[in-house]
Amino acid sequence: MVQLHGLPDIVARVLAARGVTVDNAQAYLTPRLRDLMPDPSVLADMDRAAARIAEAVMRGEKVAVFGDYDVDGACSAALLGSYLARTDTPFIVRIPDRIVDGYGPNVSAIRELHAAGCKLLVTVDCGVASYEPLAEARKLGMDAVVLDHHQAAAELPEAIAIVNPNRQDDLSGLGHLCAAGVVFMTLVAVQRELRKCGFWHGAGKSTQKEPDLLSDLDLVGLATVADVVPLQGLNRAFVQQGLSIMRQRRRPGLTALIDVSGLSGPPEAWHLGFLLGPRINAGGRIGDSALGATLLMTNDPVNAARIASELNSLNAERQAVERLAVEEATAMAELALLESEPAVFVVASPDWHPGVVGLVAARLKERFNRPAFAFALDEAGGGTGSGRSIPGVDVGRAVRRAVEEGIAVKGGGHAMAAGVTLGPNGIAAFRERLSTLLAEDVDRSSIGEALGVDAALTAGGATPELVTSITRAGPYGSGNPEPVFAFGNHLLTDATIVGANHVRIRLRAGDGTSVGGMVFRAADQPLGQALLGMKGQAVHAAGTLTLDTWGGRTQVSLRLLDVCRADPMRQTMR
């Protein structure tokens, strides 16, 4: 790769470690939609879905867009809503309240949308398991189109079309797409239908020109990263081109959100998951669930700034609520470990807010490296919960099995994350069944548990030029992990608790050069405790590198992932 493509050695090493070959290296580094996106018609039911949505646009029918309350749902709803607005099609965006409505469409909401005059219902990031609500829509005379990506049962609900690359009879090979990716491909197909009908050339009622769908890739890229789908193939093109558009600050909502989050430089892929995504999610967790979609659709910078500020405040409130719940859940998990070695943690409390249980599960998964479910209990001992998993353990499939067996009332998801509702006193039975279903996969996953390292560096080698060069192999995320570098036999000159439970560190090499970094949410975790105890000692450390810009100065920062004491016989730096 170095010889044929003129790549820096470190970039070639990163690519080779990810299975990229000499022949496809150039295409991998410059992913393009024209090369990677197939004809939308390869998706089952796509032609029917596109035709029905285009028909609604041509007739000026009122469309109900029903989304989910997470980032993928907000982006999906904003994509479709913005497109309908540009075609002068009347529409309503409905995002359910997490506590009052629960996940997905419900019969009451369907009746309200019908009463509001909606002729077509389009569900985005939900709907593939909504049998009763979609049956109600049909009974009322509303056509339904489902645009989803969650795992589906063999028997599908009643609808004009169900576009979902993860339905069992879909042969598109696009199961790695998030819902926003599915919606984007649907809009490409809809635009093609409208073009055939001459809609943009006088046959329709639109007063606007044909939309530039590529300008909406900022939303697709954001959803792709935030929903933690694999950054491979088409998804890499979505994120790379989405970031390019986001950096142009065209969308008032995202621009306001970037500013309120304190991001000082151009957004990178990890910013979408760690800075922007949590703020959009905050509305659905503890506030107004529609705030995220509203922010992403608004064209008014003043309104965008107001909503972004509100989401930022809700996110701070969410962090406080989450912190208390995580402390209690961690104690429950540690107690469970004293009694046995559970394959999956299932923790629950009547005091937890339903909006933070997914985050609680994620924190347990990160700390103990095994699947975890957290539930907010109701008065009857049932409740709503969320699960997070580790590579190789499919919690979405396990939840579907629990629903089929009557252990759970409803639920679904995908391999790495799932949502579930339990009936009265259902926690014990769910815990027992999930442990049985997942035990073998968890054992198999733990055998290969290790931290992969791409290359060894010294502090002096961690330069801005190096970090800039390795970004060429990005974007990084699920399925394309950030390069990990090992720093052997460095002196840990600083390990200090800062901010909200973070640990600031600094490593010094034998030649006197140093690199600083941060370990987030780690002060009370094993890694943070180890660092605090090793201050002043020689260590081997490993982590990823990023660029931080502050006060006009750019420097390299190490996001540390692991550490151990160096061989005492070789601690010569003292």
Coordinates of C-alpha atoms in Angstrom, one line a residue:
M1 CA 0.0 0.0 0.0
V2 CA 2.8 2.4 0.8
Q3 CA 4.5 1.7 -2.5
L4 CA 1.5 1.6 -4.8
H5 CA -0.7 4.3 -3.2
G6 CA 1.9 6.6 -1.5
L7 CA 0.3 6.1 1.9
P8 CA 2.1 6.9 5.2
D9 CA 3.3 3.6 6.8
I10 CA 1.0 4.1 9.8
V11 CA -2.1 4.5 7.6
A12 CA -1.2 1.4 5.6
R13 CA -0.8 -0.6 8.9
V14 CA -4.2 0.6 10.1
L15 CA -5.9 -0.3 6.8
A16 CA -4.2 -3.8 6.7
A17 CA -5.3 -4.5 10.3
R18 CA -8.9 -3.9 9.2
G19 CA -8.8 -6.3 6.3
V20 CA -8.3 -3.7 3.6
T21 CA -6.2 -5.0 0.6
V22 CA -3.9 -3.3 -1.8
D23 CA -6.6 -3.6 -4.5
N24 CA -9.4 -1.8 -2.6
A25 CA -7.3 0.6 -0.4
Q26 CA -8.0 3.6 -2.6
A27 CA -11.7 3.0 -2.7
Y28 CA -11.8 2.4 1.0
L29 CA -10.1 5.8 1.7
T30 CA -12.5 7.7 -0.6
P31 CA -15.9 6.0 -0.1
R32 CA -18.4 7.4 -2.6
L33 CA -22.2 7.0 -2.7
R34 CA -22.1 6.4 -6.4
D35 CA -19.9 3.4 -5.9
L36 CA -21.4 2.0 -2.7
M37 CA -25.2 2.7 -2.8
P38 CA -27.2 0.2 -4.8
D39 CA -30.5 0.9 -6.5
P40 CA -33.0 1.4 -3.7
S41 CA -35.3 -1.2 -5.4
V42 CA -33.0 -4.0 -4.0
L43 CA -34.8 -3.5 -0.7
A44 CA -38.0 -5.6 -0.3
D45 CA -41.2 -3.5 -0.7
M46 CA -39.2 -0.4 -1.7
D47 CA -41.0 0.2 -5.0
R48 CA -44.4 0.0 -3.3
A49 CA -43.3 2.3 -0.5
A50 CA -41.9 4.9 -2.9
A51 CA -45.0 4.8 -5.1
R52 CA -47.4 5.3 -2.2
I53 CA -45.4 8.2 -0.7
A54 CA -45.0 9.8 -4.2
E55 CA -48.8 9.4 -4.7
A56 CA -49.4 11.2 -1.4
V57 CA -47.1 14.1 -2.5
M58 CA -48.8 14.3 -5.9
R59 CA -52.3 14.4 -4.4
G60 CA -51.3 16.7 -1.5
E61 CA -52.5 14.2 1.1
K62 CA -51.7 14.8 4.7
V63 CA -49.0 12.5 5.9
A64 CA -48.3 11.4 9.4
V65 CA -44.6 10.7 10.2
F66 CA -44.3 8.6 13.3
G67 CA -40.8 8.3 14.7
D68 CA -38.8 7.1 17.7
Y69 CA -37.5 9.2 20.5
D70 CA -33.8 8.5 20.0
V71 CA -31.2 10.1 17.6
D72 CA -31.9 7.8 14.7
G73 CA -35.7 8.3 15.1
A74 CA -35.3 12.1 15.3
C75 CA -33.0 12.2 12.2
S76 CA -35.3 9.9 10.3
A77 CA -38.4 12.0 11.1
A78 CA -36.5 15.2 10.2
L79 CA -35.3 13.7 6.9
L80 CA -38.8 12.7 5.8
G81 CA -40.5 15.8 7.3
S82 CA -38.1 18.2 5.6
Y83 CA -38.6 16.5 2.3
L84 CA -42.4 16.7 2.5
A85 CA -42.0 20.4 3.4
R86 CA -39.9 21.0 0.3
T87 CA -42.7 19.3 -1.8
D88 CA -45.4 21.5 -0.2
T89 CA -47.0 18.3 1.2
P90 CA -48.9 18.8 4.5
F91 CA -47.6 16.5 7.3
I92 CA -47.5 15.9 11.0
V93 CA -44.4 14.6 12.9
R94 CA -45.4 12.5 15.9
I95 CA -42.7 11.4 18.4
P96 CA -44.1 9.3 21.3
D97 CA -43.5 10.2 24.9
R98 CA -41.3 7.6 26.4
I99 CA -43.3 7.3 29.7
V100 CA -46.9 8.0 28.5
D101 CA -46.8 6.3 25.1
G102 CA -43.9 3.9 25.2
Y103 CA -41.9 2.8 22.1
G104 CA -43.5 2.9 18.6
P105 CA -47.0 3.6 17.4
N106 CA -50.0 3.0 19.6
V107 CA -53.7 2.7 18.9
S108 CA -54.6 6.0 20.6
A109 CA -52.0 7.9 18.6
I110 CA -53.2 6.3 15.3
R111 CA -56.8 7.5 16.0
E112 CA -55.6 11.0 16.8
L113 CA -53.6 11.2 13.5
H114 CA -56.6 9.9 11.6
A115 CA -58.8 12.5 13.3
A116 CA -56.3 15.2 12.2
G117 CA -56.9 14.3 8.6
C118 CA -53.9 12.1 7.8
K119 CA -54.4 9.7 4.9
L120 CA -50.9 8.1 5.0
L121 CA -49.0 6.9 8.0
V122 CA -45.2 6.5 7.6
T123 CA -43.4 5.0 10.6
V124 CA -39.6 5.6 10.8
D125 CA -37.2 3.7 13.1
C126 CA -40.2 1.8 14.4
G127 CA -43.3 -0.1 13.2
V128 CA -42.0 -3.5 12.2
A129 CA -43.5 -5.0 15.4
S130 CA -46.6 -2.7 15.6
Y131 CA -49.3 -5.3 14.7
E132 CA -52.3 -3.8 16.6
P133 CA -51.6 -0.1 15.8
L134 CA -51.2 -0.8 12.1
A135 CA -54.3 -2.9 12.0
E136 CA -56.1 0.0 13.6
A137 CA -54.8 2.3 10.8
R138 CA -56.1 0.0 8.2
K139 CA -59.5 -0.2 9.9
L140 CA -59.7 3.6 9.8
G141 CA -58.8 3.7 6.1
M142 CA -55.2 5.0 6.6
D143 CA -52.5 3.4 4.4
A144 CA -49.3 2.6 6.3
V145 CA -45.7 2.4 5.1
V146 CA -43.0 1.2 7.6
L147 CA -39.4 2.3 7.2
D148 CA -37.4 0.4 9.9
H149 CA -34.2 -1.5 10.5
H150 CA -34.9 -3.5 13.7
Q151 CA -34.9 -7.2 13.6
A152 CA -38.3 -8.6 12.4
A153 CA -40.3 -11.7 13.0
A154 CA -41.4 -13.9 10.1
E155 CA -45.0 -12.6 10.3
L156 CA -45.1 -8.9 9.6
P157 CA -47.9 -6.4 10.4
E158 CA -50.4 -5.1 7.9
A159 CA -49.1 -2.3 5.8
I160 CA -48.9 -1.2 2.1
A161 CA -45.1 -1.7 2.4
I162 CA -42.6 -2.6 5.0
V163 CA -39.0 -1.5 4.0
N164 CA -36.6 -3.1 6.4
P165 CA -33.3 -4.6 5.4
N166 CA -33.5 -6.9 8.5
R167 CA -36.8 -8.5 7.6
Q168 CA -36.3 -12.1 7.1
D169 CA -37.1 -12.2 3.4
D170 CA -35.0 -9.2 2.4
L171 CA -32.0 -10.1 0.3
S172 CA -30.5 -6.6 -0.2
G173 CA -27.5 -7.2 2.2
L174 CA -28.1 -3.8 3.8
G175 CA -28.9 -5.0 7.3
H176 CA -26.1 -2.7 8.7
L177 CA -28.1 0.5 7.8
C178 CA -29.7 2.5 10.5
A179 CA -33.3 3.8 10.0
A180 CA -32.1 7.2 8.7
G181 CA -30.1 5.3 6.0
V182 CA -33.3 3.4 5.1
V183 CA -35.2 6.6 4.9
F184 CA -32.6 8.3 2.8
M185 CA -32.7 5.4 0.3
T186 CA -36.5 5.6 0.3
L187 CA -36.4 9.3 -0.5
V188 CA -34.0 8.6 -3.5
A189 CA -36.7 6.2 -4.7
V190 CA -39.5 8.7 -4.1
Q191 CA -37.7 11.4 -5.9
R192 CA -37.2 9.1 -8.9
E193 CA -41.0 8.4 -8.9
L194 CA -41.8 12.1 -8.8
R195 CA -39.4 12.8 -11.5
K196 CA -41.1 10.1 -13.7
C197 CA -44.4 11.8 -13.1
G198 CA -43.1 15.2 -14.0
F199 CA -43.8 16.6 -10.6
W200 CA -40.8 19.0 -10.7
H201 CA -41.8 20.2 -14.1
G202 CA -45.3 21.4 -13.7
A203 CA -47.3 18.3 -13.2
G204 CA -47.3 18.7 -9.4
K205 CA -48.3 21.5 -7.0
S206 CA -44.7 22.1 -5.7
T207 CA -43.5 25.7 -5.9
Q208 CA -39.9 24.6 -5.2
K209 CA -37.2 23.0 -7.2
E210 CA -36.1 19.4 -6.9
P211 CA -34.4 18.9 -3.5
D212 CA -30.7 18.1 -3.3
L213 CA -30.8 14.9 -1.2
L214 CA -27.1 14.9 -0.7
S215 CA -27.5 18.0 1.5
D216 CA -29.3 15.8 4.0
L217 CA -26.5 13.4 4.5
D218 CA -25.5 15.3 7.7
L219 CA -28.6 13.8 9.3
V220 CA -27.8 10.3 7.9
G221 CA -24.2 10.5 9.1
L222 CA -25.3 11.6 12.6
A223 CA -27.8 8.8 13.0
T224 CA -25.4 6.2 11.6
V225 CA -22.8 7.0 14.3
A226 CA -25.3 7.6 17.2
D227 CA -27.1 4.3 16.5
V228 CA -23.8 2.4 16.7
V229 CA -24.3 0.5 13.4
P230 CA -21.2 -0.8 11.7
L231 CA -19.1 1.8 9.9
Q232 CA -18.6 -0.4 6.8
G233 CA -19.5 -0.1 3.2
L234 CA -22.3 2.4 2.5
N235 CA -22.3 3.6 6.1
R236 CA -18.7 4.9 5.7
A237 CA -19.8 7.0 2.8
F238 CA -22.8 8.3 4.7
V239 CA -20.7 9.4 7.6
Q240 CA -17.7 10.8 5.7
Q241 CA -19.9 12.8 3.3
G242 CA -22.3 13.7 6.2
L243 CA -19.4 15.2 8.2
S244 CA -18.3 17.2 5.2
I245 CA -21.7 18.8 4.9
M246 CA -22.0 19.3 8.7
R247 CA -18.7 21.2 8.7
Q248 CA -20.3 23.7 6.2
R249 CA -22.8 24.6 9.0
R250 CA -25.8 24.7 6.6
R251 CA -28.4 23.2 9.0
P252 CA -29.4 25.8 11.7
G253 CA -30.3 23.1 14.2
L254 CA -27.1 21.2 14.0
T255 CA -25.0 24.4 13.9
A256 CA -26.7 25.6 17.2
L257 CA -26.2 22.2 18.8
I258 CA -22.5 22.1 17.8
D259 CA -22.1 25.6 19.3
V260 CA -23.9 24.9 22.6
S261 CA -21.9 21.7 23.1
G262 CA -18.7 23.7 23.2
L263 CA -17.1 22.0 20.2
S264 CA -14.3 24.3 19.1
G265 CA -13.1 22.6 15.9
P266 CA -14.7 20.9 13.0
P267 CA -16.9 17.9 14.0
E268 CA -15.4 14.4 13.8
A269 CA -17.2 11.1 13.9
W270 CA -16.7 10.6 17.7
H271 CA -18.2 14.0 18.4
L272 CA -21.5 12.8 16.9
G273 CA -21.8 9.9 19.4
F274 CA -20.4 11.6 22.5
L275 CA -21.4 15.3 22.2
L276 CA -24.3 15.8 19.7
G277 CA -26.1 12.5 20.1
P278 CA -26.6 12.7 23.9
R279 CA -28.1 16.2 23.7
I280 CA -30.6 15.1 21.0
N281 CA -31.5 12.1 23.1
A282 CA -32.0 14.2 26.2
G283 CA -35.4 15.4 25.0
G284 CA -36.6 11.9 24.6
R285 CA -35.2 10.7 27.9
I286 CA -36.4 13.3 30.4
G287 CA -38.0 16.1 28.5
D288 CA -40.1 16.8 25.3
S289 CA -39.5 13.8 23.0
A290 CA -40.2 15.9 19.9
L291 CA -37.4 18.5 20.6
G292 CA -34.7 16.6 18.7
A293 CA -36.8 16.3 15.5
T294 CA -38.0 19.9 15.7
L295 CA -34.5 21.2 16.1
L296 CA -33.2 19.3 13.1
M297 CA -36.1 20.5 10.9
T298 CA -36.1 24.2 11.8
N299 CA -34.8 26.8 9.4
D300 CA -34.9 29.6 12.0
P301 CA -31.5 30.2 13.6
V302 CA -33.1 31.9 16.6
N303 CA -35.5 29.0 17.2
A304 CA -32.6 26.6 16.7
A305 CA -30.5 28.3 19.4
R306 CA -33.4 28.2 21.8
I307 CA -34.1 24.5 21.3
A308 CA -30.4 23.6 21.4
S309 CA -30.0 25.5 24.7
E310 CA -33.0 23.6 26.2
L311 CA -31.6 20.3 25.1
N312 CA -28.2 21.2 26.6
S313 CA -29.9 21.9 29.9
L314 CA -31.9 18.7 29.8
N315 CA -28.7 16.8 29.0
A316 CA -27.0 18.2 32.2
E317 CA -30.1 17.2 34.2
R318 CA -30.0 13.7 32.6
Q319 CA -26.4 13.3 33.6
A320 CA -27.3 13.9 37.2
V321 CA -30.2 11.5 37.1
E322 CA -28.1 8.9 35.4
R323 CA -25.2 9.2 37.9
L324 CA -27.3 8.2 40.8
A325 CA -28.9 5.3 38.9
V326 CA -25.6 4.0 37.7
E327 CA -24.2 3.9 41.3
E328 CA -27.2 1.9 42.5
A329 CA -27.0 -0.5 39.5
T330 CA -23.3 -1.0 39.9
A331 CA -23.8 -2.0 43.5
M332 CA -26.5 -4.5 42.4
A333 CA -24.2 -6.0 39.7
E334 CA -21.3 -6.3 42.2
L335 CA -23.6 -8.1 44.6
A336 CA -24.7 -10.5 41.9
L337 CA -21.0 -11.3 41.2
L338 CA -20.5 -12.3 44.8
E339 CA -23.3 -14.8 44.5
S340 CA -22.6 -16.3 41.0
E341 CA -21.0 -15.5 37.6
P342 CA -24.1 -14.3 35.6
A343 CA -24.0 -14.3 31.9
V344 CA -26.1 -11.1 31.8
F345 CA -26.9 -8.5 34.4
V346 CA -30.6 -7.7 34.8
V347 CA -31.0 -4.9 37.3
A348 CA -34.2 -3.0 38.2
S349 CA -35.5 -0.2 40.5
P350 CA -38.7 1.7 41.0
D351 CA -36.7 4.8 41.5
W352 CA -35.0 5.0 38.1
H353 CA -36.3 7.2 35.4
P354 CA -37.3 5.2 32.3
G355 CA -35.3 7.7 30.2
V356 CA -32.0 6.7 31.6
V357 CA -32.2 2.9 31.8
G358 CA -30.5 2.4 28.5
L359 CA -27.6 4.5 29.7
V360 CA -27.4 2.5 32.9
A361 CA -27.3 -0.7 30.9
A362 CA -24.5 0.8 28.8
R363 CA -22.4 1.7 31.8
L364 CA -22.7 -1.8 33.3
K365 CA -21.8 -3.3 30.0
E366 CA -18.7 -1.1 29.7
R367 CA -17.6 -1.8 33.3
F368 CA -18.1 -5.5 33.4
N369 CA -17.8 -6.4 29.7
R370 CA -21.0 -8.5 29.6
P371 CA -24.6 -7.8 28.4
A372 CA -26.7 -5.8 30.8
F373 CA -30.4 -4.9 31.1
A374 CA -31.8 -2.1 33.3
F375 CA -35.5 -1.7 34.1
A376 CA -37.6 1.2 35.6
L377 CA -40.2 -0.7 37.6
D378 CA -43.8 0.2 37.9
E379 CA -46.0 -0.4 41.0
A380 CA -46.9 -3.9 39.8
G381 CA -43.3 -5.0 39.6
G382 CA -43.2 -4.9 35.8
G383 CA -41.8 -2.1 33.7
T384 CA -39.8 -0.9 30.7
G385 CA -36.1 -1.7 30.2
S386 CA -33.3 -1.4 27.9
G387 CA -30.3 -3.7 27.1
R388 CA -26.8 -3.2 25.8
S389 CA -24.5 -6.0 24.5
I390 CA -21.0 -6.9 23.6
P391 CA -19.7 -8.1 20.2
G392 CA -20.9 -11.6 19.5
V393 CA -23.9 -11.6 21.8
D394 CA -27.2 -10.8 20.1
V395 CA -29.6 -9.3 22.7
G396 CA -32.2 -8.3 20.1
R397 CA -32.7 -11.9 19.1
A398 CA -32.9 -13.0 22.7
V399 CA -35.6 -10.4 23.5
R400 CA -37.6 -11.5 20.5
R401 CA -37.4 -15.0 21.8
A402 CA -38.6 -13.9 25.3
V403 CA -41.6 -12.1 23.7
E404 CA -42.5 -15.2 21.6
E405 CA -42.4 -17.3 24.8
G406 CA -44.6 -14.9 26.7
I407 CA -41.9 -13.9 29.2
A408 CA -41.9 -10.3 27.9
V409 CA -44.9 -8.3 26.9
K410 CA -43.2 -6.6 23.9
G411 CA -39.7 -5.8 22.8
G412 CA -37.2 -5.9 20.0
G413 CA -34.0 -4.3 18.8
H414 CA -30.8 -5.4 17.2
A415 CA -27.6 -7.3 18.1
M416 CA -26.1 -4.6 20.3
A417 CA -29.2 -2.9 21.9
A418 CA -32.7 -3.8 22.7
G419 CA -35.8 -2.5 24.4
V420 CA -38.3 -4.6 26.4
T421 CA -41.5 -4.3 28.4
L422 CA -42.3 -6.8 31.2
G423 CA -45.5 -7.6 32.9
P424 CA -46.1 -7.7 36.7
N425 CA -43.3 -9.3 38.6
G426 CA -41.6 -10.4 35.4
I427 CA -38.0 -9.5 36.3
A428 CA -37.0 -12.9 37.8
A429 CA -38.3 -15.0 34.9
F430 CA -36.7 -12.6 32.3
R431 CA -33.3 -12.7 34.1
E432 CA -33.4 -16.5 34.2
R433 CA -34.4 -16.9 30.5
L434 CA -31.9 -14.4 29.2
S435 CA -29.1 -16.0 31.2
T436 CA -29.9 -19.3 29.6
L437 CA -30.2 -17.9 26.1
L438 CA -27.0 -15.8 26.2
A439 CA -24.7 -17.9 28.4
E440 CA -23.0 -19.8 25.5
D441 CA -22.4 -16.7 23.4
V442 CA -21.1 -14.7 26.4
D443 CA -18.6 -17.5 27.2
R444 CA -17.5 -17.6 23.6
S445 CA -17.1 -13.9 23.5
S446 CA -15.1 -13.7 26.7
I447 CA -12.5 -16.2 25.4
G448 CA -11.4 -13.7 22.8
E449 CA -11.4 -10.7 25.1
A450 CA -8.4 -8.6 24.5
L451 CA -7.4 -5.0 23.5
G452 CA -6.0 -5.0 19.9
V453 CA -3.1 -2.6 19.3
D454 CA -2.3 -1.2 15.9
A455 CA 1.2 0.1 16.6
A456 CA 3.7 1.2 19.3
L457 CA 4.6 4.8 19.8
T458 CA 6.5 7.1 22.2
A459 CA 5.1 10.3 23.4
G460 CA 7.3 12.2 20.9
G461 CA 5.8 10.3 18.1
A462 CA 2.2 11.3 19.0
T463 CA 2.2 14.4 16.7
P464 CA -0.6 16.3 15.1
E465 CA 0.7 15.2 11.8
L466 CA 0.3 11.6 12.8
V467 CA -3.2 12.1 14.0
T468 CA -4.2 13.9 10.8
S469 CA -2.7 11.1 8.7
I470 CA -4.7 8.3 10.5
T471 CA -8.0 10.2 10.0
R472 CA -7.7 9.2 6.3
A473 CA -8.6 5.6 7.3
G474 CA -11.8 6.9 9.1
P475 CA -14.5 7.6 9.9
Y476 CA -14.1 5.4 13.0
G477 CA -16.7 3.8 15.1
S478 CA -18.6 0.5 15.4
G479 CA -17.1 -2.0 12.9
N480 CA -14.1 0.2 12.2
P481 CA -12.5 0.9 15.6
E482 CA -10.2 3.8 16.1
P483 CA -6.5 2.8 15.9
V484 CA -5.1 1.9 19.3
F485 CA -1.4 2.8 20.1
A486 CA 0.7 1.3 22.9
F487 CA 3.1 3.5 24.9
G488 CA 5.7 1.3 26.4
N489 CA 7.6 2.1 29.6
H490 CA 6.5 5.7 30.0
L491 CA 6.5 7.6 33.3
L492 CA 3.0 8.4 34.5
T493 CA 3.8 12.0 35.7
D494 CA 0.2 13.0 36.4
A495 CA -3.1 11.3 37.3
T496 CA -5.6 13.7 38.8
I497 CA -9.4 13.6 39.2
V498 CA -11.0 16.5 37.3
G499 CA -14.6 17.5 36.5
A500 CA -17.4 15.0 36.7
N501 CA -15.4 11.8 37.6
H502 CA -12.8 12.1 34.9
V503 CA -9.0 11.4 35.3
R504 CA -6.4 13.6 33.7
I505 CA -3.1 12.0 32.9
R506 CA 0.3 12.7 31.4
L507 CA 2.9 10.2 30.1
R508 CA 6.6 11.1 29.7
A509 CA 9.0 9.2 27.5
G510 CA 12.7 8.6 28.2
D511 CA 13.7 11.5 25.9
G512 CA 11.6 14.0 28.0
T513 CA 8.7 14.3 25.5
S514 CA 5.2 13.9 26.9
V515 CA 1.6 13.5 25.9
G516 CA -1.4 14.3 28.0
G517 CA -4.8 12.8 28.0
M518 CA -8.1 12.0 29.7
V519 CA -10.0 9.0 30.9
F520 CA -13.7 9.8 31.0
R521 CA -16.0 8.7 33.8
A522 CA -13.3 6.6 35.3
A523 CA -12.3 8.0 38.7
D524 CA -14.3 5.4 40.6
Q525 CA -13.7 2.6 38.0
P526 CA -10.9 0.0 38.0
L527 CA -9.0 1.8 35.3
G528 CA -9.2 5.2 37.1
Q529 CA -8.3 3.7 40.4
A530 CA -5.3 1.9 38.9
L531 CA -4.0 5.2 37.3
L532 CA -4.4 7.1 40.6
G533 CA -2.4 4.3 42.3
M534 CA 0.4 4.3 39.7
K535 CA 1.1 8.0 39.6
G536 CA 4.9 8.5 39.5
Q537 CA 5.6 5.0 38.3
A538 CA 6.7 3.6 34.9
V539 CA 3.7 2.1 33.0
H540 CA 2.7 0.5 29.7
A541 CA -0.4 2.3 28.4
A542 CA -2.6 2.0 25.4
G543 CA -5.2 4.3 23.9
T544 CA -6.5 6.3 20.9
L545 CA -5.3 9.7 19.8
T546 CA -7.3 12.8 19.0
L547 CA -6.6 16.5 18.3
D548 CA -7.8 19.1 20.8
T549 CA -8.0 22.8 19.8
W550 CA -8.2 25.3 22.6
G551 CA -7.3 29.0 22.5
G552 CA -6.2 28.7 19.0
R553 CA -3.6 26.0 19.8
T554 CA -3.9 22.4 18.6
Q555 CA -2.4 19.5 20.5
V556 CA -2.6 15.8 20.7
S557 CA -4.6 14.2 23.4
L558 CA -4.6 10.5 24.5
R559 CA -7.8 8.8 25.3
L560 CA -6.4 6.1 27.5
L561 CA -8.0 2.6 27.4
D562 CA -5.7 0.4 29.5
V563 CA -2.6 0.5 31.7
C564 CA -0.3 -1.8 33.6
R565 CA 2.9 -1.3 35.6
A566 CA 6.0 -1.7 33.5
D567 CA 8.6 -4.4 34.4
P568 CA 10.3 -3.2 37.6
M569 CA 13.6 -4.3 36.2
R570 CA 13.3 -1.9 33.3
Q571 CA 12.0 1.1 35.2
T572 CA 15.1 3.3 34.3
M573 CA 13.2 6.6 33.8
R574 CA 13.2 7.5 37.4

